[in-house]
PDB file of C-alpha atoms in Angstrom:
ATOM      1  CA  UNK S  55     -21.627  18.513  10.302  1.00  0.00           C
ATOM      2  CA  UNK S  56     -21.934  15.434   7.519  1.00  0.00           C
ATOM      3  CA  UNK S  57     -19.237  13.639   7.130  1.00  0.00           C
ATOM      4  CA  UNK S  58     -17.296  14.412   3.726  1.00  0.00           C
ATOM      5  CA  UNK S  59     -18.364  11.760   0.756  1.00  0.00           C
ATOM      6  CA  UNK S  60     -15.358   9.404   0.506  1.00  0.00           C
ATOM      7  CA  UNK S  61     -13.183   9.513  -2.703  1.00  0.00           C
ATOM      8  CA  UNK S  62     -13.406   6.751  -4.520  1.00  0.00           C
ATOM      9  CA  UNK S  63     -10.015   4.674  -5.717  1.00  0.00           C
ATOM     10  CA  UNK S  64      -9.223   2.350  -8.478  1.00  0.00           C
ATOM     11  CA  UNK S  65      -7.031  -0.059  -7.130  1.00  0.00           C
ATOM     12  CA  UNK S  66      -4.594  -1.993  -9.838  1.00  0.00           C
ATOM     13  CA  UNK S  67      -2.596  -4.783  -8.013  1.00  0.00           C
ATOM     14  CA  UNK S  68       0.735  -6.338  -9.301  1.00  0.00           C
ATOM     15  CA  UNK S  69       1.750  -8.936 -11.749  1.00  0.00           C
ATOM     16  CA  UNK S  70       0.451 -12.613 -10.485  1.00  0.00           C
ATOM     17  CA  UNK S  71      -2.127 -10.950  -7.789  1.00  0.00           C
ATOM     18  CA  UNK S  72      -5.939 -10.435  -8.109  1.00  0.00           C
ATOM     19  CA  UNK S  73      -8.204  -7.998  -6.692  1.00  0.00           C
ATOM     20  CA  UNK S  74      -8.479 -10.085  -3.345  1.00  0.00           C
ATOM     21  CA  UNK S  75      -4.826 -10.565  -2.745  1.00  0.00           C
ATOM     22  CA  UNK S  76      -4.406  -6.619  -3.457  1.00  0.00           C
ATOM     23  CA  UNK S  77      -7.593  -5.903  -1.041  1.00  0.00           C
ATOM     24  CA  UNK S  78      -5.637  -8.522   1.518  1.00  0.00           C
ATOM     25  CA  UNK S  79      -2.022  -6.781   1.627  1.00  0.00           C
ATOM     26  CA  UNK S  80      -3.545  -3.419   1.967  1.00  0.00           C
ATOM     27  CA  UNK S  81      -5.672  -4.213   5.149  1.00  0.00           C
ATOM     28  CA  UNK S  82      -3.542  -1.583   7.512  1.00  0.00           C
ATOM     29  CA  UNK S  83      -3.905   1.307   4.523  1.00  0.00           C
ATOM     30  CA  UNK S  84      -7.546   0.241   3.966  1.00  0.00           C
ATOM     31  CA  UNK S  85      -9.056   0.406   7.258  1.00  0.00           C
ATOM     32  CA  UNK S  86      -6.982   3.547   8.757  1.00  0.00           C
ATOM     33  CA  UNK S  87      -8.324   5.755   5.420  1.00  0.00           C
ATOM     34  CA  UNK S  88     -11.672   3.941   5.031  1.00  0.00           C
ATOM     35  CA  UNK S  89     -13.467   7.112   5.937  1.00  0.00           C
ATOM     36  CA  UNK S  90     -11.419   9.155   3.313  1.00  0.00           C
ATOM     37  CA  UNK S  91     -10.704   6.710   0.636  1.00  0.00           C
ATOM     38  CA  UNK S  92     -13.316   4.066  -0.922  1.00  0.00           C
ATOM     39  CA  UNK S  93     -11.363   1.205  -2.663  1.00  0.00           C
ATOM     40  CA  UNK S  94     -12.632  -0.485  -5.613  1.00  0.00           C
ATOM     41  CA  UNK S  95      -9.811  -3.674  -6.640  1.00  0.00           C
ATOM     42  CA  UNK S  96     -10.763  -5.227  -9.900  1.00  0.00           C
ATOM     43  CA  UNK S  97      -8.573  -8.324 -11.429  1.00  0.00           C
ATOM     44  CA  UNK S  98      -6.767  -7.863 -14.559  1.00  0.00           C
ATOM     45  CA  UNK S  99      -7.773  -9.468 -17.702  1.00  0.00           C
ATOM     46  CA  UNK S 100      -4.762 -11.833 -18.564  1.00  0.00           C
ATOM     47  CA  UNK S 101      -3.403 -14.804 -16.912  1.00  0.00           C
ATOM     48  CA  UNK S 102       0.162 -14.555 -15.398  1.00  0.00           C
ATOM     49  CA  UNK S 103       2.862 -16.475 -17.574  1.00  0.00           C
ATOM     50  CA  UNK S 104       6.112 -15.398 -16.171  1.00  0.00           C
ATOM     51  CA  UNK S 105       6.365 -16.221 -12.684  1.00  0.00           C
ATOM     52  CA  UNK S 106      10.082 -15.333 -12.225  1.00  0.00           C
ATOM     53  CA  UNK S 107       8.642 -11.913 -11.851  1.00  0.00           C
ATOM     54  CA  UNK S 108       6.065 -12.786  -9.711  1.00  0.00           C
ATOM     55  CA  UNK S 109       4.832  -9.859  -6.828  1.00  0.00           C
ATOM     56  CA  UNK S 110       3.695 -12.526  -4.765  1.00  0.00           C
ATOM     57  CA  UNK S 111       4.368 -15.818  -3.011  1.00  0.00           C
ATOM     58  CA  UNK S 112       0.417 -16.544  -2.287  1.00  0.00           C
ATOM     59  CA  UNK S 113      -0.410 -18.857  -4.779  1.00  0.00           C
ATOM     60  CA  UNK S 114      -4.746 -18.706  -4.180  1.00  0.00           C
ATOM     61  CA  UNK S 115      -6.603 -17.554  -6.678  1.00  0.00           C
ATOM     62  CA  UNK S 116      -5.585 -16.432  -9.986  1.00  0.00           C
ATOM     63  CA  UNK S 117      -2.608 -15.237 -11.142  1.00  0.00           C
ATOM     64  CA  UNK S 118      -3.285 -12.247 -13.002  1.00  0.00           C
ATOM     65  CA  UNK S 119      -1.152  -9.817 -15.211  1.00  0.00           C
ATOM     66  CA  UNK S 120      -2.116  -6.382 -16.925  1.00  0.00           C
ATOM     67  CA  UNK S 121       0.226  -7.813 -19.651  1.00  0.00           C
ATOM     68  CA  UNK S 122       3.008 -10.519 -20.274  1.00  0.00           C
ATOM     69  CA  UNK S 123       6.407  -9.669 -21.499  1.00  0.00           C
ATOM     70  CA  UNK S 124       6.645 -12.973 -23.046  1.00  0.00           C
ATOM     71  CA  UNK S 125       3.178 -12.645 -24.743  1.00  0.00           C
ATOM     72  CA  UNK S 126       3.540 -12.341 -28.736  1.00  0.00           C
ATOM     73  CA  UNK S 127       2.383  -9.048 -28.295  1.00  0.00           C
ATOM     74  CA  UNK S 128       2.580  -7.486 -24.773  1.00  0.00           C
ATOM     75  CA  UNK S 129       1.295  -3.631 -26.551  1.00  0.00           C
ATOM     76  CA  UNK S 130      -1.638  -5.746 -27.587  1.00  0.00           C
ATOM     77  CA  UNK S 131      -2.236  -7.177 -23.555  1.00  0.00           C
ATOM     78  CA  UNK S 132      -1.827  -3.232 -22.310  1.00  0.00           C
ATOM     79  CA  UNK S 133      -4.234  -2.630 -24.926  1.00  0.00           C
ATOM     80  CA  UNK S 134      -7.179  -5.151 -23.378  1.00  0.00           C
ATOM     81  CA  UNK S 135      -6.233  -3.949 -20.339  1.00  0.00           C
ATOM     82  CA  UNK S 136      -7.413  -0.459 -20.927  1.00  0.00           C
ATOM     83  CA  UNK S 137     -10.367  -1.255 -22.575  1.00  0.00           C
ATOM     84  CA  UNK S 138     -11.215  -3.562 -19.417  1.00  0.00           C
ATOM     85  CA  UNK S 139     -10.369  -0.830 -17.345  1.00  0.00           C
ATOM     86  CA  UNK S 140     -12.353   1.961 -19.189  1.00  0.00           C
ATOM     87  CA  UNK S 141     -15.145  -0.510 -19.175  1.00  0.00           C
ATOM     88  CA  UNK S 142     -14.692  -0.651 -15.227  1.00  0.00           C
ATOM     89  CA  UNK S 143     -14.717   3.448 -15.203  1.00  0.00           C
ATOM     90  CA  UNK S 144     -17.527   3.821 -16.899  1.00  0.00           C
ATOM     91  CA  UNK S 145     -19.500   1.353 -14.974  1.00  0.00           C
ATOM     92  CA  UNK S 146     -18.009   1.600 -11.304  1.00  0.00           C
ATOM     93  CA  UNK S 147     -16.720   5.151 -11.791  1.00  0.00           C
ATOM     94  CA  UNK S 148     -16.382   7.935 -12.002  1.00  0.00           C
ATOM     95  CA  UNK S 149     -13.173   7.796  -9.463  1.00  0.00           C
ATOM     96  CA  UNK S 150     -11.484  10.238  -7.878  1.00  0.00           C
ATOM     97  CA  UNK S 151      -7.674   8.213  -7.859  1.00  0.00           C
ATOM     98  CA  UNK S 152      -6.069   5.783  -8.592  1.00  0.00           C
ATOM     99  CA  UNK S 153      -3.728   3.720  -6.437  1.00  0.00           C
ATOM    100  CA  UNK S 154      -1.340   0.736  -8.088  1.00  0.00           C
ATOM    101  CA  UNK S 155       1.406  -1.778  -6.554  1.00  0.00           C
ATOM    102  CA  UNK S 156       4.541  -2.954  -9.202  1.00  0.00           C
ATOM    103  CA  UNK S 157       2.659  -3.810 -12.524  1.00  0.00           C
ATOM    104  CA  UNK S 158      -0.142  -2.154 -11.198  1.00  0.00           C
ATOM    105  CA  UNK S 159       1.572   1.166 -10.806  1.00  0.00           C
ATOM    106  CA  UNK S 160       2.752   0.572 -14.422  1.00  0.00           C
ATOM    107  CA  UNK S 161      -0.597   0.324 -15.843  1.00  0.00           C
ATOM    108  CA  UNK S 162      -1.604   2.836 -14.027  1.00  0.00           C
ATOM    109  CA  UNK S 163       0.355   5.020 -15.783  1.00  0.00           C
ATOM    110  CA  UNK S 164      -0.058   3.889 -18.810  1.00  0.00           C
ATOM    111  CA  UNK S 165      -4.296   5.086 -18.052  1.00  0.00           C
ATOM    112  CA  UNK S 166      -3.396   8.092 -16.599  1.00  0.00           C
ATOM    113  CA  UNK S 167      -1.104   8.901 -19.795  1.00  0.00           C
ATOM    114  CA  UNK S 168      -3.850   7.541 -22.096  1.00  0.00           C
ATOM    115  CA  UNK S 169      -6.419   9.536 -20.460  1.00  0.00           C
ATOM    116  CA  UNK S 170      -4.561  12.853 -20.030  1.00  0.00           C
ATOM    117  CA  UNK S 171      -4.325  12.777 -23.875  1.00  0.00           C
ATOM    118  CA  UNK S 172      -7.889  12.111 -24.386  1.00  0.00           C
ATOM    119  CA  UNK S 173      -8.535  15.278 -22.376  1.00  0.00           C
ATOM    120  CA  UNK S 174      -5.548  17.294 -24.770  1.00  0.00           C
ATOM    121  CA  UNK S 175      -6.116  18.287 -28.509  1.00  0.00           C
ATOM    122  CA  UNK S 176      -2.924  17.998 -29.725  1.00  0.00           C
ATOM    123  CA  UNK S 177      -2.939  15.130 -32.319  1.00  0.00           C
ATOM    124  CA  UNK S 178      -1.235  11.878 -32.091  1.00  0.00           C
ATOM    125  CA  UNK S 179       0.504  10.938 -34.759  1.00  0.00           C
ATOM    126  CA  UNK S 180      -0.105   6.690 -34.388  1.00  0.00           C
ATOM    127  CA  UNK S 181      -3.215   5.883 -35.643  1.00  0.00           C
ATOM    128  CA  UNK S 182      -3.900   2.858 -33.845  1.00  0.00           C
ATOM    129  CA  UNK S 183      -3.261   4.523 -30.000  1.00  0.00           C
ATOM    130  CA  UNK S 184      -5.769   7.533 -31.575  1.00  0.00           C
ATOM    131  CA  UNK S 185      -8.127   5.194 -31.480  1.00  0.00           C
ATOM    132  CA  UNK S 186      -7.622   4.022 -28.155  1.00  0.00           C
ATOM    133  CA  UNK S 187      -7.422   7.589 -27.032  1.00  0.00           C
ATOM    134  CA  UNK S 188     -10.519   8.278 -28.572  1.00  0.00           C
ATOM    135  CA  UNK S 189     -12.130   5.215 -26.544  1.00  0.00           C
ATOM    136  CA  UNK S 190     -11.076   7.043 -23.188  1.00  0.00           C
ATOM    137  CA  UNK S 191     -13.002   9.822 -23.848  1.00  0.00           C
ATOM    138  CA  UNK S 192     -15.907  11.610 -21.427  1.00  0.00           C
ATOM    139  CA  UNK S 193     -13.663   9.544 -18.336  1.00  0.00           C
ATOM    140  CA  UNK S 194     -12.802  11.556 -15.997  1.00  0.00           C
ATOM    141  CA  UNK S 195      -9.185  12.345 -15.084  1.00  0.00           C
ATOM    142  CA  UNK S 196      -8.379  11.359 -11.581  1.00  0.00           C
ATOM    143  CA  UNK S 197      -7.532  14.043  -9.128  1.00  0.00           C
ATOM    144  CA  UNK S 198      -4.421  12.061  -8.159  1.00  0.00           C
ATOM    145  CA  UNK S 199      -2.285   8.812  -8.008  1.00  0.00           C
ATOM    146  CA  UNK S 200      -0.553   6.884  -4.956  1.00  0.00           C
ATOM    147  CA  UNK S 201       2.393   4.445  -6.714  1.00  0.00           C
ATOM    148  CA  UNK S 202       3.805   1.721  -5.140  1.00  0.00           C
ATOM    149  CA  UNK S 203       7.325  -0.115  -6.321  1.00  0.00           C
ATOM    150  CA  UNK S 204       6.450   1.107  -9.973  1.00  0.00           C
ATOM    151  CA  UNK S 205       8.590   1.439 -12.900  1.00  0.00           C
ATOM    152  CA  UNK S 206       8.358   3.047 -16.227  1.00  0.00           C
ATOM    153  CA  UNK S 207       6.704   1.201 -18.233  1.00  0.00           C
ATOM    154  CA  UNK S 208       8.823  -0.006 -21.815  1.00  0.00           C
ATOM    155  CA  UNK S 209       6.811   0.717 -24.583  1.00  0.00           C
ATOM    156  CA  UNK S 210       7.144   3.005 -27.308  1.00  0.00           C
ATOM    157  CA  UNK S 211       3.600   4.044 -27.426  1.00  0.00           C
ATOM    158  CA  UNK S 212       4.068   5.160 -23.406  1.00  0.00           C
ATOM    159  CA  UNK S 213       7.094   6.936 -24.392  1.00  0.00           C
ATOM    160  CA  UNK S 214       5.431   8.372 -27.331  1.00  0.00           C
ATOM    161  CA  UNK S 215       3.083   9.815 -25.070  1.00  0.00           C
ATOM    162  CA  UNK S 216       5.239  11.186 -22.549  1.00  0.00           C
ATOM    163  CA  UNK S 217       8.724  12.482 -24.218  1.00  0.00           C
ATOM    164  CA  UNK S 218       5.861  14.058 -27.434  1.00  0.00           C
ATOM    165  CA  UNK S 219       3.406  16.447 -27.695  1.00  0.00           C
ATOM    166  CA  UNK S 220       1.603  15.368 -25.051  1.00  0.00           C
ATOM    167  CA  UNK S 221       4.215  15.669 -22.090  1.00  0.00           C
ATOM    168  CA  UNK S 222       4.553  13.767 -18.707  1.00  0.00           C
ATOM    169  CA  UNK S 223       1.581  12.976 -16.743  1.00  0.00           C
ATOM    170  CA  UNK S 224       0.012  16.330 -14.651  1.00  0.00           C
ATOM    171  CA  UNK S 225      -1.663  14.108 -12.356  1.00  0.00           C
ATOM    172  CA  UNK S 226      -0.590  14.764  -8.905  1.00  0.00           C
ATOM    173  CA  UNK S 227       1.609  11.741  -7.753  1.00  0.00           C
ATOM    174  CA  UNK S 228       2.952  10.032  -4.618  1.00  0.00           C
ATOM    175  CA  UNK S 229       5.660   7.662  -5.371  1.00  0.00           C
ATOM    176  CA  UNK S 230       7.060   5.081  -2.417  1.00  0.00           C
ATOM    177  CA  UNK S 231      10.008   3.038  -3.410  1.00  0.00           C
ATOM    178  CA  UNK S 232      11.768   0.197  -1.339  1.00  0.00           C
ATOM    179  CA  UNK S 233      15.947   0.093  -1.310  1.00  0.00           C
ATOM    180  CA  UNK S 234      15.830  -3.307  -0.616  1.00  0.00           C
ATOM    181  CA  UNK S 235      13.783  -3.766  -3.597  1.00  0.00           C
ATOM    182  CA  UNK S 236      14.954  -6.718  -5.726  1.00  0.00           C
ATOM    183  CA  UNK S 237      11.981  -6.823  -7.877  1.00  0.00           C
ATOM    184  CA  UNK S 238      11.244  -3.549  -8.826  1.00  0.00           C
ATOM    185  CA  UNK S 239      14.613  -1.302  -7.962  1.00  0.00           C
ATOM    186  CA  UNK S 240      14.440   1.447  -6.609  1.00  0.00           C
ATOM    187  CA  UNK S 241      15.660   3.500  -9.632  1.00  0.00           C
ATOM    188  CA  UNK S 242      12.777   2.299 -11.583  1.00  0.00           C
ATOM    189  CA  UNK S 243      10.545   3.589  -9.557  1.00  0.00           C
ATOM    190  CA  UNK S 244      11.998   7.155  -9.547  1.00  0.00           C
ATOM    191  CA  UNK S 245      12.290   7.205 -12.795  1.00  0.00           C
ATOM    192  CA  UNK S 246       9.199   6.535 -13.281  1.00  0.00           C
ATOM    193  CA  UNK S 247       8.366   9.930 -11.054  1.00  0.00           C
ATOM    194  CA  UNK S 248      10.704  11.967 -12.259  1.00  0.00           C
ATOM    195  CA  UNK S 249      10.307  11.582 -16.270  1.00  0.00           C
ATOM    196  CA  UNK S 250       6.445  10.172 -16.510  1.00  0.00           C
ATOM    197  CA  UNK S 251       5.076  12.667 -13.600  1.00  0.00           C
ATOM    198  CA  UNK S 252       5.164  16.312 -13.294  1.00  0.00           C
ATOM    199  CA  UNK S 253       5.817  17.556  -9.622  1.00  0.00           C
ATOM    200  CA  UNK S 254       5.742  13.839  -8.245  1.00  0.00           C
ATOM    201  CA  UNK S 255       6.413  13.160  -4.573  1.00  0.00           C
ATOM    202  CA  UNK S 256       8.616  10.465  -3.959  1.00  0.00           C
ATOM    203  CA  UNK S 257       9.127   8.696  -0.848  1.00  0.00           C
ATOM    204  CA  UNK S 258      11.862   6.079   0.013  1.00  0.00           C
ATOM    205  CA  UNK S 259      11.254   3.167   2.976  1.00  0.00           C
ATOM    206  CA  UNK S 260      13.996   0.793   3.581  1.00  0.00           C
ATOM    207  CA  UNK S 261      12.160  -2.394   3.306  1.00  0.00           C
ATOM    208  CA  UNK S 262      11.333  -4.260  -0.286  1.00  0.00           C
ATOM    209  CA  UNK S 263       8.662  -5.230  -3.011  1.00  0.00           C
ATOM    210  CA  UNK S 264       5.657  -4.108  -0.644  1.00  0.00           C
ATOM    211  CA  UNK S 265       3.832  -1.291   0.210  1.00  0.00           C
ATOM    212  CA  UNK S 266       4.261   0.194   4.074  1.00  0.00           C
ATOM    213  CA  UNK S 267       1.606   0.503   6.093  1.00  0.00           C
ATOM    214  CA  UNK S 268       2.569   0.976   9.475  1.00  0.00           C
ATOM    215  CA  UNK S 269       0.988   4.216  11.249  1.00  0.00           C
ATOM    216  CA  UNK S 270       3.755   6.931  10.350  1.00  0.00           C
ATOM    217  CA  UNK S 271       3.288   5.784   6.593  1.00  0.00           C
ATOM    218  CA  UNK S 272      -0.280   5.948   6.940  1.00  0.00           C
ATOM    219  CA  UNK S 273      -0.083   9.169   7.898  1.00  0.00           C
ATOM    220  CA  UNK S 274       1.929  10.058   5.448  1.00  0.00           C
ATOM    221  CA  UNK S 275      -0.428   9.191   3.200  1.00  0.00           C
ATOM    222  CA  UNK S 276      -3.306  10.872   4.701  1.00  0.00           C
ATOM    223  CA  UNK S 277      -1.531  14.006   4.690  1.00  0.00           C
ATOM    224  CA  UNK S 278      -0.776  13.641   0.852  1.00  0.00           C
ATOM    225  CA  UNK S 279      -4.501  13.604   0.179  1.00  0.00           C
ATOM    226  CA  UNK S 280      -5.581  15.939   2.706  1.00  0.00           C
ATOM    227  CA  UNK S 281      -2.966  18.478   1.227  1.00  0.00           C
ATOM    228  CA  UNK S 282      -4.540  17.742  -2.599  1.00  0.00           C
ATOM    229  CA  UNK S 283      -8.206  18.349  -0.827  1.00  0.00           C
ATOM    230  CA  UNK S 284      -7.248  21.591   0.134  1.00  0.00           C
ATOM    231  CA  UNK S 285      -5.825  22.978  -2.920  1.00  0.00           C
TER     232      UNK S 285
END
């Protein structure tokens, strides 16, 4: 019998990391659901500027951001970001999920959000996040999302998206927060599940600002996507 086609992942790391440091701290997860899950890690656009928030103490390579909060215009970083990341879809794509650590998670769903209403034909009222709606269209909605330490991200247009017309993300979600979390509480990142997700899973480890990997998370995640593949 051939061997299923492997699902393939957008990976978004978190604020000061890169594709490499991302593909590096998920080396457990990577290898135990390589036959299941193909990863694709891309770097964000910007260069990290606030380092107080960093989501990592390995200072190779670049330290990248989706946005800054101390840019002049953070909207306007999210912004490039999508349109980096819809370039990436279109050219690497289509994919299946999406998987995101901290900032990552954040701007991941801020895509999924974006995207969802790019598949919807209720109107949006801002003109300027029409257009980036519009830009999103023909990509395909991912079947489902693994978070990591997220939060909700704190923009108006996210909210816009979520509390208006268009209503909290449908994309089935695992959420895995850390209680000893002193980057990212742990509230955030239920929050985030509970008001930006509809039906999200969340889980709860009792470590900090990482993502678990050890075999009985592992398998917790396997059996997350195994249950969406049946369905």
């Amino acid at each position: 019998m051939q061997q299923p086609k492997a699902l393939r992942v957008l990976c978004l790391h978190g604020y000061t990391q890169n594709a490499q440091k991302f593909r590096d701290r998920t080396g457990p997860f990577r290898r135990s659901l390589k036959r299941m899950l193909d990863l694709v890690y891309v770097t964000a656009p910007h260069t990290a500027a606030d380092f107080d928030f960093a989501d990592t103490e390995d200072t190779n390579g670049p330290a990248a951001a989706w946005w800054n909060r101390s840019s002049s215009s953070p909207w306007g970083e999210v912004e490039a970001s999508v349109r980096f990341l819809n370039r990436t879809m279109r050219a690497h794509g289509p994919f299946d999920a999406v998987v995101g650590f901290s900032q990552g998670a954040g701007m991941a769903a801020i895509l999924l959000a974006l995207m969802q209403a790019a598949h919807c034909d209720k109107p949006i009222k801002d003109p300027q996040l029409h257009l980036l709606v519009k830009e999103l269209d023909g990509c395909k909605l991912p079947r489902f999302a693994l978070l990591f330490a997220g939060f909700y991200p704190d923009f108006n247009q996210f909210d816009s998206l979520i509390r208006g017309d268009q209503g909290p993300i449908q994309v089935p979600s695992l959420h895995v927060v850390g209680r000893q979390d002193a980057i990212v509480p742990m509230d955030r990142g239920i929050q985030l599940a509970s008001q930006g997700f509809v039906g999200a899973q969340t889980e709860e480890h009792e470590g900090g600002h990482f993502m678990p990997s050890n075999a009985a998370w592992r398998k917790r995640y396997q059996q997350f996507i195994e249950q969406l593949l049946l369905n």
